[in-house]
Amino acid sequence: MSTSSPLAACAPSEERILIIYTGGTIGMEVSPKGLLPSGHFDQRLDQALARLPLAERQQLPVFDLISYPTLIDSSAATPATWQHIATDIDARISDYRGFVILHGTDTLSWTAASLAYQLQGLDRPVVLTGAMQPLEVANSDALENIQGALHFAAQSALQEVVIYFAGQLLRGARAVKQHTEAVDAFTSPNYPRLGERVEEDFVYYPSRGLSYQQRGAPRFELPDYTPFAQGEVIRVSLWPGIAAWQLAAWLNDVRVRGALLQLWGAGNITDDPDIMSVIATATGEGKLIAAISQAPQGSVHLGAYAAGHDLVEAGVLSGDGMTPEAAYTKLVHLLAQPLTESARRQQFVTSLVGER
Ligand code: ASN
């Protein structure tokens, strides 16, 4: 399904934005079971835009909109969904000056981080947004988020995957959902915002964006993520009293190829040799294991405390100050490619898209 904004017919396609609607609260409608993803978003968006003051409407960049045939609540997204969206952007990359992905907020930051790794060297904006309230609800945040996303998607200086939400522009590989209800549901704990809405202007701060030296020439990496929808990479957050047998139940499974551990504070783990032995056995078998903190801000410094020192010797990679989203999707991305184990380990600790 494809539709265009009223002005799109007069604009060459390379001056347009492509909106890809995947589902999420932004387009949901009430059903007897609760909110459900709903279609005809093109017509519904037209109606909403028609209610804007003429001056605001005229300033919006022209766009086309495609809607996925199966719309999802983003809690149903898997690595296969991330791959699908990246492939769709790749197929149309030279036809549009920028892209807006309308996505549910629950896993929006996961998709954003994954897209950043798949679309390396991106030379135009890919802006993800969604909403905490459906488009038609009174005082919904949906229309403002779409407007902002469109404005940033038209800024050619912006050349990376970002999230626009509630007036803030955040790096996709640095953002997390921080609130279940508030309109400003996203934050970027370890990196400043890349831009923001200042009254009627949408201001990008280029000094915070990915420079050409950092991102390099376009070299999209679009490996097959399908196997990872079956859970080949796991995520374990420590809790007081965690036992070796519990960790082993996941890490020893032959289907598991990678793991993200969320440690205490600056990178500490329970002082239990059996736990360390489970981890060392897994890395010895070639499993890619990385560690970040459970604390939302700051970095891990493996080895700063005796309680974390053995992790380095057990082959655990430092995830530095990466978000869980950025660390997990990076493990998936590296494992999906035909790389040697040492290349994977080396790339994990290198900043590929400004994620660390
Ligand atoms: N459950 C919804 C989703 O992630 C939440 C939202 O979009 N605000 O699809």
PDB file of C-alpha atoms and ligand atoms in Angstrom, residues 23-26 28 37 72-75 103-108 130-133 165 177 180, ligand 1:
ATOM      1  CA  GLY A  23       2.318  -0.488  13.599  1.00  0.00           C
ATOM      2  CA  GLY A  24       2.486   0.667  17.220  1.00  0.00           C
ATOM      3  CA  THR A  25       0.204   2.797  19.382  1.00  0.00           C
ATOM      4  CA  ILE A  26       0.558   5.711  16.956  1.00  0.00           C
ATOM      5  CA  MET A  28      -3.837   1.852  17.036  1.00  0.00           C
ATOM      6  CA  PRO A  37      -2.741  -1.925  15.389  1.00  0.00           C
ATOM      7  CA  ILE A  72       2.329  -5.123  14.815  1.00  0.00           C
ATOM      8  CA  ASP A  73       2.466  -4.019  18.396  1.00  0.00           C
ATOM      9  CA  SER A  74       6.253  -3.611  18.634  1.00  0.00           C
ATOM     10  CA  SER A  75       6.371  -6.105  21.493  1.00  0.00           C
ATOM     11  CA  HIS A 103       7.044   2.107  15.060  1.00  0.00           C
ATOM     12  CA  GLY A 104       5.644   1.048  18.418  1.00  0.00           C
ATOM     13  CA  THR A 105       7.549   2.592  21.300  1.00  0.00           C
ATOM     14  CA  ASP A 106       8.105  -0.565  23.354  1.00  0.00           C
ATOM     15  CA  THR A 107      10.942  -1.839  21.175  1.00  0.00           C
ATOM     16  CA  LEU A 108      11.566   1.235  19.032  1.00  0.00           C
ATOM     17  CA  GLY A 130       5.948   6.582  17.385  1.00  0.00           C
ATOM     18  CA  ALA A 131       3.545   7.862  19.985  1.00  0.00           C
ATOM     19  CA  MET A 132       2.256   7.234  23.471  1.00  0.00           C
ATOM     20  CA  GLN A 133      -1.319   7.919  22.320  1.00  0.00           C
ATOM     21  CA  PHE A 165      10.290  11.896  20.180  1.00  0.00           C
ATOM     22  CA  LYS A 177      12.660   3.939  26.512  1.00  0.00           C
ATOM     23  CA  THR A 180       5.723   3.763  30.292  1.00  0.00           C
TER      24      THR A 180
HETATM   25  N1  ASN B   1       2.710  -1.411  22.827  1.00  0.00           N
HETATM   26  C1  ASN B   1       2.941  -0.300  21.938  1.00  0.00           C
HETATM   27  C2  ASN B   1       3.979  -0.738  20.909  1.00  0.00           C
HETATM   28  O1  ASN B   1       5.149  -0.764  21.215  1.00  0.00           O
HETATM   29  C3  ASN B   1       3.406   0.908  22.723  1.00  0.00           C
HETATM   30  C4  ASN B   1       3.477   2.187  21.948  1.00  0.00           C
HETATM   31  O2  ASN B   1       3.657   2.217  20.754  1.00  0.00           O
HETATM   32  N2  ASN B   1       3.360   3.335  22.628  1.00  0.00           N
HETATM   33  O3  ASN B   1       3.628  -1.094  19.819  1.00  0.00           O
END
